[in-house]
Amino acid sequence: MFSRAVRPTVGLARSLSTSSQNHAKVAVLGASGGIGQPLSLLLKNSPLVSQLSLYDIAHTPGVAADLSHIETRAQVSGHIGPDQLGAALKGCEVVVIPAGVPRKPGMTRDDLFNTNATIVANLADACARHCPEAMICIIANPVNSTIPITSEVMKKHGVYNPNRVFGVTTLDIVRANTFVAELKGLDPARVNVPVIGGHAGKTIIPLISQCTPKVEFPSDQLTALTERIQEAGTEVVKAKAGAGSATLSMAYAGARFTFSVLDAMNGKEGVVECAFVRSEETECKYFSTPLLLGKNGIEKNLGLGKLSAFEEKLVADAMGELKASIKKGEDFVAQMKVFPFTRIPLPLPLPPSLLALLVLAVVAIPPLFSVSVFINK
Ligand SMILES: NC(=O)c1ccc[n+]([C@@H]2O[C@H](COP(=O)([O-])OP(=O)(O)OC[C@H]3O[C@@H](n4cnc5c(N)ncnc54)[C@H](O)[C@@H]3O)[C@@H](O)[C@H]2O)c1
């Protein structure tokens, strides 16, 4: 057993602050998954979190029971299935969403759209109802579409605040820092490469020219490094050979981003993270750039900064794909139907005959049921 003196603390060397107020309720939606479990572990181990609410459609009671035995302050609750989603979200200040299917070899992030769009839309819908003021951090892919989806769902409820909806791209920054440090023999914890654009293939744009400390590469090495950062997710998907995508490094990155959001909410100054957000910085409605975070989410968008010619071309090349992914997300929400009685959003247009049948069932079954109860008395 570890003595108290040597008990390991959260290993997020870069960003973990212990100086803050520390009263946040944080929810993880998709908490039983490959990302959700280690992410929940890191959050449970943080003094910034006082309540940790774990939601999934499977296995959350076990994950919550397990984590609840860890000797840290955060109270853990487990919630399973849509009936318990409201309770999971009530009072949350931050919601992190890794729910959804991951890639298998040969798949692009956009191939996940059909499944994950519905999952994210329903979870965003629940956030809009139960914790409309929360900071919402979306990990589920394709991030380039799931952020527009979340934003449009929040708009439908009249609770959209663009300063509080984030697509988590932190893993791209984490990878860029690591790869640059490896090539230059630096301590990765001291390297910072902003990564802008989106979170898929060529929309991932590392700004090596803005790296601190300053680094330089010959052009062939710069091209290879940029491509490695853009395809690093695929590197992991291939290595896992069908067993999913990045989970442990993503949990680290998700925790780093969540701690930054919490630190800033607690009044820490100068907290900067890149994330995919509503943006006026380019002709794309959503774009990732470094953001100054504050008590209410994004305090200031720090923009793209000065780009090299190489990086300007990367931005130009990304625009078409980014715009198409954003539109795909917006169109998805525009065609969602809302079931009139439960107000559960339905992602597919229902044929009128099926809709009529459903309405009849909802209207007719409760009175029939009460008649039969009355007769049986
Ligand atoms: N943003 C990034 O940088 C990044 C990096 C890696 C993975 N991802 C994405 O994160 C997502 C999760 O990946 P994973 O490896 O953890 O997958 P996983 O399959 O291991 O876990 C997903 C979890 O979501 C749960 N889930 C499914 N539908 C749900 C619903 N309606 N409500 C709540 N929970 C639900 C599942 O039960 C499962 O526990 C994927 O979409 C993946 O592509 C993003």
XYZ file of C-alpha atoms and ligand atoms in Angstrom:
421
model
C 0.000 0.000 0.000
C 1.190 3.539 -0.719
C 2.031 5.660 2.267
C 0.283 9.027 2.223
C 3.609 10.760 1.662
C 4.344 8.898 -1.568
C 0.782 8.367 -2.783
C 0.749 9.172 -6.484
C -1.140 12.282 -7.510
C -2.621 13.024 -10.901
C 0.176 12.898 -13.418
C -0.993 15.749 -15.563
C 2.290 17.521 -15.110
C 1.391 20.326 -17.467
C -1.847 21.752 -16.371
C -3.164 20.513 -13.082
C -3.735 23.288 -10.614
C -4.441 22.523 -6.979
C -4.934 26.113 -5.969
C -8.558 26.563 -6.932
C -11.989 26.528 -5.255
C -12.702 22.936 -6.242
C -16.464 22.475 -5.995
C -17.388 21.322 -9.459
C -19.867 18.663 -10.446
C -18.574 17.034 -13.611
C -20.448 14.467 -15.712
C -18.915 11.961 -18.104
C -21.408 10.658 -20.688
C -20.106 7.407 -22.143
C -18.278 6.728 -18.873
C -17.997 2.951 -19.307
C -16.109 3.100 -22.597
C -12.481 2.874 -23.595
C -12.017 6.623 -23.069
C -14.739 7.075 -20.452
C -13.204 4.780 -17.827
C -9.635 6.143 -17.704
C -10.981 9.690 -18.106
C -13.254 9.138 -15.109
C -10.290 7.756 -13.166
C -8.243 10.906 -13.848
C -11.182 13.136 -12.901
C -11.785 11.144 -9.701
C -8.145 11.667 -8.810
C -8.392 15.453 -9.168
C -8.954 17.893 -6.318
C -10.827 20.127 -8.790
C -13.821 17.778 -8.872
C -16.196 17.396 -5.918
C -18.926 15.332 -7.638
C -18.343 12.934 -10.509
C -21.470 11.798 -12.310
C -20.995 8.803 -14.593
C -23.558 8.043 -17.295
C -23.634 5.312 -19.925
C -26.127 2.895 -21.442
C -24.154 -0.020 -19.917
C -21.928 -0.940 -16.956
C -21.981 2.390 -15.063
C -23.006 0.904 -11.692
C -19.840 -1.217 -11.724
C -17.552 1.559 -12.942
C -18.982 3.943 -10.316
C -18.697 1.395 -7.482
C -15.092 0.701 -8.449
C -14.057 4.375 -8.665
C -15.953 5.294 -5.494
C -13.442 3.285 -3.411
C -10.558 5.567 -4.372
C -9.457 7.683 -1.424
C -10.116 11.077 -2.990
C -12.846 13.580 -2.210
C -15.042 13.453 -5.335
C -18.372 11.750 -4.688
C -19.072 9.307 -7.499
C -22.557 8.456 -8.777
C -23.400 5.971 -11.517
C -26.403 6.398 -13.836
C -27.535 3.929 -16.464
C -29.967 4.312 -19.361
C -32.011 7.284 -20.590
C -34.325 7.280 -17.539
C -31.360 8.228 -15.344
C -29.787 10.760 -17.695
C -31.584 13.764 -16.180
C -30.381 12.880 -12.679
C -26.838 12.447 -14.003
C -26.854 15.951 -15.476
C -28.724 17.966 -12.821
C -26.430 20.616 -11.333
C -23.447 19.817 -13.573
C -21.000 22.602 -14.332
C -19.003 20.604 -16.882
C -20.153 17.734 -19.100
C -17.611 15.673 -21.033
C -18.983 13.448 -23.805
C -16.938 10.494 -25.097
C -20.112 8.446 -25.880
C -20.176 6.877 -29.316
C -18.528 4.265 -31.480
C -14.793 4.501 -32.296
C -13.077 3.819 -35.636
C -11.929 0.449 -36.888
C -9.019 0.088 -39.377
C -9.896 1.571 -42.773
C -12.574 3.913 -41.407
C -12.478 7.707 -41.450
C -13.971 9.715 -38.569
C -16.790 10.708 -40.900
C -17.734 7.026 -41.257
C -18.889 7.259 -37.615
C -21.395 9.996 -38.431
C -24.498 7.835 -38.824
C -24.210 6.307 -35.359
C -22.622 9.088 -33.373
C -24.712 11.987 -34.712
C -27.841 10.528 -33.106
C -26.046 9.734 -29.833
C -24.568 13.228 -29.537
C -27.830 14.949 -30.551
C -29.753 13.085 -27.848
C -27.128 13.802 -25.187
C -26.960 17.486 -26.184
C -30.754 17.573 -25.988
C -30.557 16.253 -22.414
C -27.876 18.827 -21.511
C -30.091 21.603 -22.879
C -32.938 20.433 -20.615
C -31.059 19.588 -17.430
C -27.874 21.710 -17.313
C -28.166 24.409 -19.993
C -25.423 26.516 -18.397
C -22.813 23.742 -18.292
C -19.565 23.767 -20.260
C -20.027 20.996 -22.829
C -16.879 19.247 -24.025
C -17.454 16.871 -26.934
C -14.946 14.098 -27.584
C -17.230 11.916 -29.755
C -16.252 11.879 -33.429
C -16.574 13.237 -36.020
C -15.884 16.357 -33.924
C -16.081 18.521 -37.079
C -19.796 17.582 -37.237
C -20.693 16.795 -33.614
C -19.980 20.393 -32.516
C -22.357 21.894 -35.106
C -24.878 19.201 -34.049
C -24.569 20.127 -30.368
C -24.811 23.838 -31.170
C -27.918 23.416 -33.336
C -29.648 21.271 -30.693
C -28.895 23.884 -28.010
C -30.238 26.590 -30.356
C -33.497 24.644 -30.759
C -33.926 24.874 -26.989
C -32.979 28.578 -26.965
C -30.033 27.923 -24.617
C -27.058 28.033 -26.989
C -24.015 29.804 -25.619
C -21.127 29.496 -28.110
C -18.625 30.241 -25.357
C -19.555 27.011 -23.585
C -19.524 24.386 -26.350
C -16.110 22.852 -27.131
C -14.897 20.183 -29.529
C -12.010 18.545 -27.688
C -8.992 18.567 -30.026
C -6.426 18.492 -27.205
C -5.083 15.100 -28.283
C -3.777 16.702 -31.496
C -1.814 19.224 -29.413
C -0.586 16.484 -27.051
C 0.633 14.434 -30.016
C 2.274 17.411 -31.725
C 4.120 18.299 -28.506
C 5.306 14.711 -28.080
C 6.492 14.251 -31.668
C 8.328 17.596 -31.769
C 9.975 16.841 -28.420
C 11.089 13.419 -29.688
C 12.646 14.888 -32.834
C 14.421 17.713 -31.008
C 15.370 15.884 -27.800
C 13.248 18.218 -25.645
C 11.140 17.625 -22.540
C 7.616 17.167 -23.993
C 6.072 18.851 -20.941
C 7.797 22.079 -21.998
C 6.839 22.009 -25.677
C 3.692 23.755 -26.893
C 2.489 23.453 -30.477
C -0.838 25.145 -31.263
C -2.994 22.966 -33.535
C -5.795 24.734 -35.396
C -8.548 23.881 -37.897
C -10.587 20.775 -37.151
C -10.153 17.234 -35.907
C -9.897 14.927 -38.935
C -7.047 14.214 -41.366
C -5.978 17.273 -43.293
C -8.218 19.584 -41.231
C -5.738 19.054 -38.346
C -3.237 21.893 -38.805
C -0.213 21.989 -36.485
C 1.453 25.387 -36.342
C 5.072 24.318 -35.961
C 6.168 27.889 -36.778
C 4.474 29.006 -33.524
C 5.954 26.230 -31.375
C 7.482 27.227 -28.065
C 10.372 26.809 -27.674
C 11.102 27.828 -31.262
C 12.032 24.859 -33.472
C 12.968 24.538 -37.117
C 12.836 21.607 -39.528
C 13.963 21.151 -43.136
C 10.927 21.148 -45.419
C 10.813 17.363 -46.027
C 10.934 16.716 -42.274
C 8.290 19.409 -41.638
C 5.975 17.767 -44.174
C 6.513 14.300 -42.659
C 5.961 15.630 -39.116
C 2.772 17.447 -40.128
C 1.410 14.323 -41.814
C 2.278 12.190 -38.789
C 0.331 14.560 -36.500
C -2.624 14.546 -38.919
C -2.640 10.746 -39.153
C -1.628 9.922 -35.567
C -5.150 8.734 -34.708
C -5.009 6.311 -37.632
C -1.599 5.102 -36.401
C -3.284 4.016 -33.147
C -6.354 2.558 -34.898
C -4.044 0.400 -37.074
C -1.894 -0.680 -34.100
C -5.013 -1.698 -32.142
C -6.066 -3.778 -35.158
C -9.833 -3.611 -34.707
C -9.902 -3.076 -30.938
C -10.776 0.622 -31.218
C -8.981 3.954 -31.383
C -6.935 6.050 -28.967
C -8.365 5.704 -25.464
C -5.603 6.218 -22.887
C -3.942 9.198 -24.566
C -7.419 10.595 -25.257
C -8.388 10.182 -21.613
C -5.229 12.117 -20.676
C -6.052 14.825 -23.242
C -9.724 14.992 -22.165
C -8.691 15.337 -18.527
C -6.149 18.028 -19.402
C -8.840 20.008 -21.239
C -11.401 19.537 -18.446
C -8.906 20.686 -15.810
C -8.117 23.782 -17.879
C -11.832 24.615 -18.142
C -12.251 24.108 -14.379
C -9.130 26.112 -13.538
C -10.402 29.024 -15.635
C -13.887 28.754 -14.083
C -12.201 28.968 -10.690
C -10.544 32.252 -11.625
C -7.094 31.113 -12.709
C -5.732 33.608 -15.241
C -3.966 32.987 -18.527
C -5.456 29.522 -19.206
C -5.166 28.854 -22.949
C -6.312 25.738 -24.813
C -7.090 25.080 -28.477
C -10.584 23.708 -29.172
C -13.011 23.426 -32.085
C -15.608 26.139 -31.428
C -17.979 28.635 -33.078
C -15.599 31.094 -34.665
C -15.336 34.276 -36.708
C -11.624 33.803 -37.380
C -11.965 32.281 -40.868
C -14.748 31.741 -43.390
C -15.640 28.492 -41.528
C -18.390 28.820 -38.897
C -16.461 26.541 -36.552
C -12.706 26.457 -36.286
C -10.134 25.504 -33.693
C -7.664 28.167 -32.517
C -6.033 28.957 -29.167
C -8.683 30.256 -26.748
C -8.253 32.226 -23.564
C -10.578 30.543 -21.074
C -12.327 32.305 -18.204
C -15.139 31.941 -15.673
C -17.741 31.793 -18.440
C -15.931 29.627 -20.945
C -14.244 31.316 -23.890
C -13.090 34.755 -22.813
C -11.182 35.590 -25.971
C -10.424 33.840 -29.223
C -6.701 34.337 -29.765
C -6.984 33.650 -33.487
C -4.617 31.998 -35.941
C -1.578 34.216 -35.335
C 1.076 34.626 -38.000
C 1.189 31.602 -40.313
C 4.038 30.431 -42.523
C 3.323 29.977 -46.234
C 3.270 26.194 -45.637
C 0.624 26.595 -42.899
C -1.455 29.036 -44.957
C -1.709 26.374 -47.654
C -2.744 23.767 -45.067
C -5.562 26.083 -43.928
C -6.684 26.704 -47.516
C -6.649 22.949 -48.236
C -8.751 22.175 -45.140
C -11.584 24.624 -45.795
C -13.629 22.520 -48.231
C -13.740 19.425 -46.015
C -14.375 21.450 -42.858
C -17.283 23.359 -44.385
C -18.841 20.132 -45.684
C -18.576 18.411 -42.265
C -20.083 21.440 -40.521
C -22.968 21.575 -42.993
C -23.568 17.838 -42.610
C -23.985 18.313 -38.843
C -26.291 21.304 -39.249
C -28.420 19.529 -41.881
C -28.737 16.512 -39.593
C -30.317 18.592 -36.834
C -32.480 20.549 -39.282
C -34.180 17.320 -40.408
C -34.621 15.899 -36.890
C -38.215 15.413 -35.860
C -39.314 15.798 -32.260
C -41.698 13.165 -30.962
C -44.679 15.260 -29.888
C -45.464 13.710 -26.485
C -42.149 12.697 -24.979
C -40.336 15.448 -26.936
C -37.602 12.878 -27.594
C -35.836 13.960 -30.786
C -36.056 11.482 -33.631
C -33.231 11.682 -36.151
C -35.131 10.254 -39.118
C -38.210 11.656 -40.801
C -41.092 9.303 -39.904
C -43.556 8.193 -42.573
C -46.930 9.844 -41.741
C -48.649 6.445 -41.267
C -46.123 5.345 -38.630
C -46.365 8.720 -36.896
C -50.193 8.408 -36.822
C -49.880 4.926 -35.293
C -47.493 6.171 -32.608
C -49.775 9.107 -31.753
C -52.755 6.730 -31.543
C -50.822 4.395 -29.251
C -49.821 7.217 -26.893
C -53.331 8.714 -26.816
C -55.267 5.442 -26.603
C -53.220 3.162 -24.341
C -53.306 5.153 -21.054
C -57.177 5.466 -20.994
C -57.541 1.763 -21.924
C -55.134 0.882 -19.140
C -57.058 2.918 -16.563
C -60.356 1.315 -17.723
C -58.875 -2.157 -17.226
C -57.547 -1.174 -13.797
C -61.024 0.136 -12.921
C -62.726 -3.096 -14.090
C -60.247 -5.251 -12.110
C -60.978 -3.381 -8.858
N -11.758 13.910 -29.929
C -10.759 13.054 -30.046
O -9.597 13.435 -30.172
C -11.024 11.570 -29.990
C -9.968 10.673 -29.826
C -10.249 9.308 -29.738
C -11.567 8.856 -29.848
N -12.567 9.774 -30.037
C -13.976 9.347 -30.132
O -14.513 9.112 -28.835
C -15.637 8.220 -28.950
C -15.562 7.121 -27.908
O -14.460 6.291 -28.128
P -14.167 5.017 -27.177
O -12.912 4.428 -27.665
O -14.315 5.395 -25.758
O -15.393 4.069 -27.590
P -16.035 2.853 -26.739
O -16.889 2.082 -27.675
O -14.961 2.133 -26.009
O -16.938 3.595 -25.662
C -18.063 4.310 -26.015
C -19.019 4.278 -24.850
O -20.172 5.056 -25.219
C -21.286 4.389 -24.706
N -22.507 4.824 -25.381
C -22.986 4.463 -26.590
N -24.164 5.077 -26.821
C -24.400 5.868 -25.740
C -25.451 6.729 -25.389
N -26.498 6.936 -26.194
N -25.385 7.354 -24.204
C -24.326 7.162 -23.385
N -23.303 6.342 -23.660
C -23.342 5.700 -24.836
C -21.000 2.906 -24.894
O -21.824 2.100 -24.056
C -19.525 2.859 -24.503
O -19.374 2.612 -23.122
C -15.603 7.717 -30.390
O -16.542 8.437 -31.155
C -14.195 8.056 -30.857
O -14.120 8.214 -32.244
C -12.322 11.105 -30.091
